[in-house]
Short mmCIF file of C-alpha atoms in Angstrom, two decimals:
data_model
loop_
_atom_site.label_atom_id
_atom_site.label_comp_id
_atom_site.label_asym_id
_atom_site.label_seq_id
_atom_site.Cartn_x
_atom_site.Cartn_y
_atom_site.Cartn_z
CA UNK B 124 15.27 -47.33 63.19
CA UNK B 125 18.96 -47.51 62.72
CA UNK B 126 20.72 -44.80 60.67
CA UNK B 127 23.71 -45.61 58.54
CA UNK B 128 26.54 -43.21 57.76
CA UNK B 129 28.42 -43.28 54.50
CA UNK B 130 31.44 -41.53 53.05
CA UNK B 131 31.12 -40.09 49.56
CA UNK B 132 33.83 -38.66 47.37
CA UNK B 133 32.80 -35.64 45.33
CA UNK B 134 34.89 -33.86 42.74
CA UNK B 135 34.35 -30.21 41.80
CA UNK B 136 36.29 -27.41 40.17
CA UNK B 137 36.84 -24.01 41.77
CA UNK B 138 38.90 -20.97 40.96
CA UNK B 139 41.29 -19.93 43.71
CA UNK B 140 42.91 -16.51 43.49
CA UNK B 141 46.41 -16.32 44.85
CA UNK B 142 47.46 -13.20 46.77
CA UNK B 143 49.56 -12.07 43.80
CA UNK B 144 46.63 -12.51 41.39
CA UNK B 145 44.47 -10.41 43.71
CA UNK B 146 47.15 -7.72 43.83
CA UNK B 147 47.40 -7.72 40.03
CA UNK B 148 43.65 -7.14 39.81
CA UNK B 149 43.88 -4.33 42.36
CA UNK B 150 46.70 -2.66 40.42
CA UNK B 151 44.40 -2.23 37.43
CA UNK B 152 41.94 -0.18 39.45
CA UNK B 153 44.44 2.07 41.23
CA UNK B 154 44.69 5.66 40.06
CA UNK B 155 48.24 6.83 39.46
CA UNK B 156 48.69 8.62 42.86
CA UNK B 157 47.64 5.44 44.67
CA UNK B 158 49.79 3.35 42.33
CA UNK B 159 52.89 5.44 43.04
CA UNK B 160 52.23 5.15 46.77
CA UNK B 161 51.92 1.37 46.47
CA UNK B 162 55.16 1.15 44.47
CA UNK B 163 57.01 3.26 47.06
CA UNK B 164 55.90 0.84 49.77
CA UNK B 165 57.12 -2.11 47.72
CA UNK B 166 60.50 -0.43 47.14
CA UNK B 167 60.90 0.04 50.89
CA UNK B 168 60.13 -3.63 51.55
CA UNK B 169 62.11 -5.14 48.68
CA UNK B 170 65.90 -4.55 48.58
CA UNK B 171 66.13 -5.57 44.91
CA UNK B 172 63.68 -2.98 43.56
CA UNK B 173 64.82 0.48 42.59
CA UNK B 174 63.52 3.34 40.53
CA UNK B 175 64.85 3.83 37.03
CA UNK B 176 66.46 7.21 36.46
CA UNK B 177 64.75 7.95 33.15
CA UNK B 178 62.69 6.12 30.61
CA UNK B 179 63.51 6.57 26.97
CA UNK B 180 60.63 7.57 24.68
CA UNK B 181 60.81 4.24 22.90
CA UNK B 182 60.07 2.50 26.19
CA UNK B 183 56.72 4.32 26.63
CA UNK B 184 53.90 2.09 25.36
CA UNK B 185 52.07 3.66 22.42
CA UNK B 186 49.82 2.63 19.59
CA UNK B 187 48.29 4.14 16.44
CA UNK B 188 44.55 3.97 15.86
CA UNK B 189 43.79 4.32 12.19
CA UNK B 190 40.65 6.09 11.07
CA UNK B 191 40.08 6.40 7.31
CA UNK B 192 37.34 8.98 7.83
CA UNK B 193 39.76 11.51 9.31
CA UNK B 194 41.75 13.48 6.79
CA UNK B 195 45.34 14.74 7.02
CA UNK B 196 46.12 16.70 10.14
CA UNK B 197 48.61 19.36 11.04
CA UNK B 198 50.62 19.27 14.22
CA UNK B 199 52.41 16.45 15.91
CA UNK B 200 54.45 15.75 19.00
CA UNK B 201 55.11 19.41 19.70
CA UNK B 202 51.36 20.17 19.69
CA UNK B 203 50.66 17.36 22.12
CA UNK B 204 53.52 18.53 24.31
CA UNK B 205 52.16 22.07 24.39
CA UNK B 206 48.73 20.73 25.34
CA UNK B 207 50.23 18.66 28.09
CA UNK B 208 52.27 21.60 29.38
CA UNK B 209 49.16 23.77 29.47
CA UNK B 210 47.34 21.16 31.53
CA UNK B 211 50.27 20.87 33.91
CA UNK B 212 50.40 24.64 34.20
CA UNK B 213 46.79 24.65 35.36
CA UNK B 214 47.68 22.08 37.96
CA UNK B 215 50.24 24.37 39.57
CA UNK B 216 53.37 22.65 38.28
CA UNK B 217 55.95 25.39 38.52
CA UNK B 218 58.21 25.93 35.49
CA UNK B 219 61.89 25.62 36.25
CA UNK B 220 63.77 28.86 36.58
CA UNK B 221 60.68 31.07 36.73
CA UNK B 222 61.44 32.79 40.01
CA UNK B 223 58.86 35.53 39.46
CA UNK B 224 56.17 32.87 39.24
CA UNK B 225 57.43 31.15 42.36
CA UNK B 226 57.55 34.43 44.28
CA UNK B 227 54.01 35.36 43.27
CA UNK B 228 52.77 31.89 44.18
CA UNK B 229 54.27 31.87 47.65
CA UNK B 230 53.04 35.41 48.35
CA UNK B 231 49.36 34.60 47.81
CA UNK B 232 47.47 35.37 51.02
CA UNK B 233 45.03 32.82 52.41
CA UNK B 234 41.76 33.69 54.11
CA UNK B 235 43.16 32.71 57.51
CA UNK B 236 46.23 34.91 56.96
CA UNK B 237 43.96 37.80 56.00
CA UNK B 238 41.80 37.33 59.11
CA UNK B 239 44.81 36.93 61.43
CA UNK B 240 46.24 40.21 60.20
CA UNK B 241 42.97 42.00 60.90
CA UNK B 242 42.74 40.48 64.39
CA UNK B 243 46.27 41.69 65.13
CA UNK B 244 45.30 45.24 64.12
CA UNK B 245 42.03 45.27 66.09
CA UNK B 246 41.69 46.81 69.56
CA UNK B 247 40.82 43.60 71.37
CA UNK B 248 41.36 43.06 75.09
CA UNK B 249 43.58 40.00 75.87
CA UNK B 250 40.57 37.78 76.59
CA UNK B 251 38.74 38.99 73.50
CA UNK B 252 41.83 38.39 71.36
CA UNK B 253 41.98 34.83 72.66
CA UNK B 254 38.29 34.30 71.79
CA UNK B 255 38.85 35.83 68.35
CA UNK B 256 41.71 33.41 67.73
CA UNK B 257 39.53 30.45 68.71
CA UNK B 258 36.74 31.59 66.39
CA UNK B 259 39.21 32.16 63.55
CA UNK B 260 40.54 28.65 64.07
CA UNK B 261 37.08 27.24 63.27
CA UNK B 262 36.64 29.39 60.14
CA UNK B 263 36.06 27.37 56.96
CA UNK B 264 37.72 28.22 53.65
CA UNK B 265 34.37 29.44 52.34
CA UNK B 266 34.19 32.04 55.13
CA UNK B 267 31.53 30.32 57.24
CA UNK B 268 31.79 29.58 60.96
CA UNK B 269 30.40 26.11 61.83
CA UNK B 270 30.62 26.41 65.60
CA UNK B 271 28.20 26.36 68.54
CA UNK B 272 28.78 29.54 70.55
CA UNK B 273 27.42 28.05 73.79
CA UNK B 274 29.80 25.09 73.63
CA UNK B 275 32.72 27.34 72.72
CA UNK B 276 31.92 29.67 75.64
CA UNK B 277 31.86 26.72 78.06
CA UNK B 278 35.17 25.40 76.74
CA UNK B 279 36.77 28.84 77.21
CA UNK B 280 35.06 29.37 80.58
CA UNK B 281 33.58 32.71 79.52
CA UNK B 282 30.07 34.06 79.18
CA UNK B 283 28.33 33.44 75.86
CA UNK B 284 27.54 37.16 75.59
CA UNK B 285 31.28 37.89 75.44
CA UNK B 286 31.75 35.40 72.59
CA UNK B 287 28.81 36.93 70.72
CA UNK B 288 30.29 40.41 71.14
CA UNK B 289 33.64 39.29 69.70
CA UNK B 290 31.86 37.49 66.86
CA UNK B 291 29.98 40.68 66.05
CA UNK B 292 33.31 42.48 65.64
CA UNK B 293 34.73 39.68 63.47
CA UNK B 294 31.68 39.82 61.23
CA UNK B 295 32.67 43.38 60.32
CA UNK B 296 35.98 42.15 58.90
CA UNK B 297 36.89 41.99 55.23
CA UNK B 298 35.66 40.33 53.05
CA UNK B 299 32.04 41.22 53.89
CA UNK B 300 30.04 38.20 54.98
CA UNK B 301 32.73 36.15 56.71
CA UNK B 302 32.13 34.54 60.11
CA UNK B 303 28.47 33.94 59.19
CA UNK B 304 26.90 30.73 60.43
CA UNK B 305 24.23 30.45 57.74
CA UNK B 306 23.67 31.73 54.22
CA UNK B 307 20.95 34.07 55.49
CA UNK B 308 23.34 35.57 58.03
CA UNK B 309 26.06 35.91 55.38
CA UNK B 310 23.72 37.88 53.11
CA UNK B 311 22.45 39.94 56.05
CA UNK B 312 25.97 40.97 57.03
CA UNK B 313 26.72 42.15 53.50
CA UNK B 314 23.41 44.01 53.20
CA UNK B 315 23.96 45.76 56.55
CA UNK B 316 27.38 46.97 55.43
CA UNK B 317 25.70 48.34 52.29
CA UNK B 318 22.97 49.94 54.46
CA UNK B 319 20.33 47.98 52.53
CA UNK B 320 18.91 45.70 55.22
CA UNK B 321 15.41 47.16 55.47
CA UNK B 322 12.31 45.18 56.59
CA UNK B 323 11.48 44.09 53.03
CA UNK B 324 15.01 42.84 52.42
CA UNK B 325 14.99 41.11 55.81
CA UNK B 326 11.84 39.23 54.79
CA UNK B 327 13.47 38.22 51.49
CA UNK B 328 16.58 36.91 53.25
CA UNK B 329 14.38 35.00 55.71
CA UNK B 330 12.63 33.24 52.81
CA UNK B 331 15.55 31.97 50.74
CA UNK B 332 13.80 28.62 50.21
CA UNK B 333 11.02 30.40 48.31
CA UNK B 334 13.67 32.25 46.32
CA UNK B 335 15.33 28.93 45.41
CA UNK B 336 11.93 27.65 44.19
CA UNK B 337 11.42 30.85 42.14
CA UNK B 338 8.15 31.33 44.06
CA UNK B 339 7.88 35.04 43.38
CA UNK B 340 4.24 35.30 44.45
CA UNK B 341 5.12 34.10 47.95
CA UNK B 342 8.09 36.45 48.09
CA UNK B 343 5.97 39.45 47.12
CA UNK B 344 3.47 38.56 49.84
CA UNK B 345 6.11 38.13 52.57
CA UNK B 346 8.09 41.21 51.59
CA UNK B 347 5.05 43.43 51.02
CA UNK B 348 6.37 44.77 47.70
CA UNK B 349 5.17 44.81 44.11
CA UNK B 350 6.87 43.05 41.21
CA UNK B 351 9.13 45.96 40.25
CA UNK B 352 10.48 46.35 43.80
CA UNK B 353 10.99 42.58 44.05
CA UNK B 354 13.00 42.58 40.83
CA UNK B 355 15.26 45.32 42.22
CA UNK B 356 15.74 43.36 45.44
CA UNK B 357 16.60 40.19 43.55
CA UNK B 358 19.17 42.09 41.53
CA UNK B 359 20.80 43.29 44.78
CA UNK B 360 20.86 39.74 46.15
CA UNK B 361 22.58 38.50 42.99
CA UNK B 362 25.33 41.05 43.51
CA UNK B 363 26.23 39.54 46.92
CA UNK B 364 28.83 36.82 47.49
CA UNK B 365 27.38 33.64 49.06
CA UNK B 366 30.89 32.28 49.77
CA UNK B 367 33.09 35.27 50.55
CA UNK B 368 36.09 33.18 51.53
CA UNK B 369 36.43 31.59 48.11
CA UNK B 370 38.18 34.63 46.69
CA UNK B 371 41.27 33.68 48.73
CA UNK B 372 43.70 30.90 47.88
CA UNK B 373 43.32 28.32 50.68
CA UNK B 374 45.47 25.56 49.24
CA UNK B 375 46.51 23.83 46.04
CA UNK B 376 43.56 22.89 43.82
CA UNK B 377 42.97 19.29 42.96
CA UNK B 378 44.86 18.34 39.85
CA UNK B 379 43.82 15.92 37.14
CA UNK B 380 46.77 14.33 35.38
CA UNK B 381 45.73 12.27 32.35
CA UNK B 382 46.86 8.66 32.09
CA UNK B 383 46.48 8.49 28.30
CA UNK B 384 47.60 11.10 25.75
CA UNK B 385 45.84 11.26 22.37
CA UNK B 386 46.97 13.36 19.43
CA UNK B 387 46.17 13.41 15.71
CA UNK B 388 48.50 11.26 13.67
CA UNK B 389 50.18 12.97 10.68
CA UNK B 390 49.04 10.14 8.41
CA UNK B 391 45.45 10.20 9.65
CA UNK B 392 43.90 8.57 12.68
CA UNK B 393 45.16 8.99 16.21
CA UNK B 394 48.43 8.43 18.05
CA UNK B 395 47.81 7.05 21.54
CA UNK B 396 50.44 6.79 24.26
CA UNK B 397 50.56 6.47 28.00
CA UNK B 398 51.59 9.51 29.98
CA UNK B 399 55.13 8.76 31.22
CA UNK B 400 54.53 10.83 34.37
CA UNK B 401 51.93 8.30 35.57
CA UNK B 402 54.05 5.19 34.90
CA UNK B 403 56.23 3.94 37.77
CA UNK B 404 59.73 3.20 36.46
CA UNK B 405 61.17 0.17 38.24
CA UNK B 406 64.29 -1.92 37.77
CA UNK B 407 65.48 -5.06 39.48
CA UNK B 408 69.05 -4.93 40.73
CA UNK B 409 70.38 -8.33 39.62
CA UNK B 410 73.97 -7.52 40.63
CA UNK B 411 72.95 -6.77 44.20
CA UNK B 412 70.95 -10.00 44.33
CA UNK B 413 73.97 -11.99 43.17
CA UNK B 414 76.25 -10.36 45.74
CA UNK B 415 73.85 -10.93 48.64
CA UNK B 416 73.13 -14.50 47.51
CA UNK B 417 76.84 -15.38 47.67
CA UNK B 418 77.09 -14.02 51.20
CA UNK B 419 74.05 -15.95 52.45
CA UNK B 420 74.55 -19.16 50.47
CA UNK B 421 75.01 -21.20 53.66
CA UNK B 422 71.88 -19.91 55.36
CA UNK B 423 68.75 -21.52 53.92
CA UNK B 424 66.39 -19.11 55.71
CA UNK B 425 68.16 -16.06 54.33
CA UNK B 426 68.31 -17.58 50.87
CA UNK B 427 64.60 -18.32 50.99
CA UNK B 428 63.89 -14.70 51.90
CA UNK B 429 66.07 -13.45 49.03
CA UNK B 430 64.35 -15.73 46.53
CA UNK B 431 60.96 -14.51 47.70
CA UNK B 432 62.06 -10.89 47.27
CA UNK B 433 63.35 -11.68 43.78
CA UNK B 434 60.05 -13.34 42.80
CA UNK B 435 58.02 -10.41 44.15
CA UNK B 436 60.20 -7.95 42.26
CA UNK B 437 59.75 -9.88 39.02
CA UNK B 438 56.01 -10.13 39.62
CA UNK B 439 55.62 -6.39 40.28
CA UNK B 440 57.56 -5.37 37.19
CA UNK B 441 55.56 -7.78 35.01
CA UNK B 442 52.26 -6.65 36.57
CA UNK B 443 53.02 -2.98 35.98
CA UNK B 444 53.93 -3.72 32.39
CA UNK B 445 50.72 -5.73 31.92
CA UNK B 446 48.70 -2.92 33.54
CA UNK B 447 50.16 -0.36 31.12
CA UNK B 448 49.45 -2.54 28.09
CA UNK B 449 45.87 -3.21 29.23
CA UNK B 450 45.14 0.49 29.74
CA UNK B 451 46.55 1.22 26.29
CA UNK B 452 44.45 -1.50 24.65
CA UNK B 453 41.26 -0.30 26.34
CA UNK B 454 41.96 3.34 25.40
CA UNK B 455 42.67 2.38 21.78
CA UNK B 456 39.41 0.46 21.51
CA UNK B 457 37.47 3.36 23.05
CA UNK B 458 38.93 5.71 20.44
CA UNK B 459 38.14 3.24 17.67
CA UNK B 460 34.54 2.97 18.85
CA UNK B 461 34.10 6.71 19.43
CA UNK B 462 35.98 8.04 16.41
CA UNK B 463 33.03 10.28 15.42
CA UNK B 464 33.16 11.98 18.82
CA UNK B 465 36.84 12.86 18.46
CA UNK B 466 36.20 14.18 14.94
CA UNK B 467 32.88 16.02 15.38
CA UNK B 468 32.13 16.42 19.11
CA UNK B 469 29.77 15.20 21.82
CA UNK B 470 26.70 15.20 19.57
CA UNK B 471 28.26 12.20 17.77
CA UNK B 472 29.03 10.16 20.88
CA UNK B 473 27.92 6.57 20.29
CA UNK B 474 26.31 4.18 22.80
CA UNK B 475 28.99 1.94 24.27
CA UNK B 476 29.11 -0.63 27.05
CA UNK B 477 31.90 -2.46 28.84
CA UNK B 478 31.14 -5.80 27.21
CA UNK B 479 31.67 -4.42 23.70
CA UNK B 480 35.18 -3.23 24.57
CA UNK B 481 35.95 -6.39 26.56
CA UNK B 482 34.98 -8.66 23.66
CA UNK B 483 36.97 -6.59 21.19
CA UNK B 484 40.24 -6.84 23.13
CA UNK B 485 39.56 -10.34 24.54
CA UNK B 486 39.48 -9.54 28.26
CA UNK B 487 36.84 -9.90 30.95
CA UNK B 488 34.22 -7.19 31.37
CA UNK B 489 35.35 -6.58 34.97
CA UNK B 490 38.87 -5.85 33.69
CA UNK B 491 37.56 -3.03 31.49
CA UNK B 492 35.57 -1.69 34.44
CA UNK B 493 38.67 -1.58 36.63
CA UNK B 494 40.83 -0.02 33.92
CA UNK B 495 38.37 2.81 33.28
CA UNK B 496 37.95 3.73 36.96
CA UNK B 497 39.70 6.99 37.90
CA UNK B 498 41.67 7.08 34.64
CA UNK B 499 41.70 10.14 32.39
CA UNK B 500 42.45 10.78 28.74
CA UNK B 501 43.88 14.02 27.31
CA UNK B 502 42.46 14.63 23.82
CA UNK B 503 42.27 17.60 21.45
CA UNK B 504 38.72 18.06 22.80
CA UNK B 505 39.76 18.19 26.45
CA UNK B 506 40.36 15.84 29.36
CA UNK B 507 37.78 13.08 29.87
CA UNK B 508 37.43 10.23 32.32
CA UNK B 509 37.51 6.92 30.45
CA UNK B 510 34.08 6.05 31.86
CA UNK B 511 32.66 9.13 30.13
CA UNK B 512 32.65 7.26 26.82
CA UNK B 513 30.35 4.50 28.13
CA UNK B 514 26.68 5.50 27.86
CA UNK B 515 23.38 3.72 27.41
CA UNK B 516 21.61 3.63 24.06
CA UNK B 517 18.53 5.61 23.04
CA UNK B 518 16.65 4.01 20.18
CA UNK B 519 16.19 5.58 16.77
CA UNK B 520 12.66 6.39 15.60
CA UNK B 521 13.71 5.69 12.03
CA UNK B 522 15.21 2.27 12.67
CA UNK B 523 18.82 3.45 12.28
CA UNK B 524 21.72 3.41 14.70
CA UNK B 525 20.96 4.10 18.36
CA UNK B 526 21.96 7.37 20.03
CA UNK B 527 24.12 7.84 23.10
CA UNK B 528 22.34 9.09 26.22
CA UNK B 529 25.15 11.62 26.73
CA UNK B 530 24.63 12.97 23.22
CA UNK B 531 20.89 13.27 23.89
CA UNK B 532 21.54 15.15 27.14
CA UNK B 533 23.83 17.46 25.19
CA UNK B 534 21.05 18.19 22.70
CA UNK B 535 18.56 18.89 25.51
CA UNK B 536 20.99 21.31 27.13
CA UNK B 537 21.57 23.04 23.78
CA UNK B 538 17.83 23.44 23.18
CA UNK B 539 17.26 25.00 26.59
CA UNK B 540 20.23 27.34 26.17
CA UNK B 541 18.68 29.11 23.16
CA UNK B 542 15.19 29.49 24.62
CA UNK B 543 13.60 32.92 24.81
CA UNK B 544 11.28 34.02 27.66
CA UNK B 545 8.29 33.73 25.31
CA UNK B 546 9.26 30.36 23.81
CA UNK B 547 10.22 28.05 26.67
CA UNK B 548 10.08 24.37 25.73
CA UNK B 549 8.14 21.89 27.83
CA UNK B 550 9.33 18.30 28.24
CA UNK B 551 6.79 17.26 25.62
CA UNK B 552 8.12 19.90 23.21
CA UNK B 553 11.69 18.69 23.71
CA UNK B 554 10.66 15.06 23.18
CA UNK B 555 8.83 16.03 19.98
CA UNK B 556 11.83 17.94 18.61
CA UNK B 557 14.15 15.05 19.42
CA UNK B 558 11.84 12.63 17.62
CA UNK B 559 11.94 14.93 14.59
CA UNK B 560 15.72 14.41 14.53
CA UNK B 561 15.27 10.62 14.71
CA UNK B 562 15.67 10.07 18.47
CA UNK B 563 12.92 7.86 19.94
CA UNK B 564 12.58 9.21 23.49
CA UNK B 565 9.70 9.45 25.95
CA UNK B 566 8.69 12.60 27.81
CA UNK B 567 9.54 11.03 31.20
CA UNK B 568 13.05 10.26 29.93
CA UNK B 569 13.45 13.89 28.88
CA UNK B 570 12.33 14.95 32.36
CA UNK B 571 14.84 12.59 33.97
CA UNK B 572 17.72 13.88 31.85
CA UNK B 573 16.66 17.49 32.41
CA UNK B 574 16.65 17.02 36.18
CA UNK B 575 20.04 15.28 36.01
CA UNK B 576 21.37 18.40 34.24
CA UNK B 577 19.91 20.61 37.03
CA UNK B 578 17.63 22.34 34.51
CA UNK B 579 14.41 23.66 36.14
CA UNK B 580 10.97 22.92 34.76
CA UNK B 581 9.59 24.97 31.89
CA UNK B 582 7.39 27.06 34.22
CA UNK B 583 10.32 27.98 36.46
CA UNK B 584 12.59 28.66 33.49
CA UNK B 585 9.96 31.00 32.03
CA UNK B 586 9.67 32.98 35.29
CA UNK B 587 13.45 33.08 35.75
CA UNK B 588 14.10 34.28 32.19
CA UNK B 589 11.51 37.03 32.55
CA UNK B 590 13.01 38.17 35.84
CA UNK B 591 16.49 38.14 34.32
CA UNK B 592 15.24 40.10 31.33
CA UNK B 593 13.67 42.71 33.61
CA UNK B 594 16.87 42.97 35.66
CA UNK B 595 18.98 43.46 32.54
CA UNK B 596 16.64 46.13 31.18
CA UNK B 597 16.68 48.08 34.48
CA UNK B 598 19.42 50.74 35.06
CA UNK B 599 22.71 48.94 35.77
CA UNK B 600 20.92 45.61 35.37
CA UNK B 601 23.42 44.23 32.89
CA UNK B 602 26.07 43.73 35.56
CA UNK B 603 25.51 40.37 37.22
CA UNK B 604 29.08 39.55 38.03
CA UNK B 605 28.18 38.76 41.58
CA UNK B 606 25.52 36.22 40.74
#
């Protein structure tokens, strides 16, 4: 049988993303530190891009979100500025001219500085001092030592017993508990320095998993003590520090700088603006382009390169402007949808999904997803990630509006917080109370939310509350600062 070949023409449509379109999409998702890094790289590559010295307030994109249900407010720009300054203060932004603050900041001692000073004052032999320095170099900021002594001894060409002897000396350093390799060892070191590491306490430290499960019957059996003695031992354990190195400043804390600033509007509603500190300020140097173009007018290759740089500069400036406007539009729609939250709090958070916001501002759902990733909003109620306002819906048992899952979790947490040792709510009890308020929720959903909030079961909460009550009623039991 002979086969015949034929040529067919077929027409189809496809969407092709250019490199610049892909970069524009990526810009939406970048957090402001990554965005500034990207802009710096573009400035280095493009001779026609330069940073603007300052941006006037009128150049910062802003918008007003009206809300007729919110009455007149007091405060204005100065209140928002004070809020913003307080946030920046928490993020270790040093005020200009405050030399006392700068001096106190630079004089803060780190854990490694504290340990190095103690090693220098200890009577170590030269070899022991070298081993101590190696061990200190592996010390984590929490105070723990994640190192294999056998491997370290081989690398230093010394006997493991010598390393263990030096480690034993280091474990006597301040703060108590440092240079431990496990949590059990950390607690043991502290108890030994308090002269409280007896056989019963040793058994308790060896069974920390049972302690984490609140399995007090097992603990009493292993420790060979009655309930009163166990309560005293638990109170002593709570007074210990599981991460002794955390009391030292080991580096600058992570800072959260909001991208959107929200403040009450004097006429009602909300004034929304982008944080100028997160907006790259770029200009295109047209004069420099004209000068260089005249010099390279005869060279087509050079002129082509200059034109490409000019196009890229124009594209980047337009893309940054479009990014800012899109973030502002998304933030304004979030505030419009969640106006009850900003007025009354988390209990009034409404269910919201990406599609609702996307349809309202006429963009694609993926655009809203990218805009809300790693972006934060400073509001009178605190700093929130934009994704915080998107939660699933829980149905109403009375046929009314649905409830936000975040608001339901908030109610569960509030119910558990006011429990007494004799009236601990089960998951069924919580579900029943929520249904009485109009929230149609199943017991298994309550259990899922409770576990997500790291709230133990009702049986464990009952035991824990009784133990805590006994500890507080015992002499000196009210002091749990170390727990």
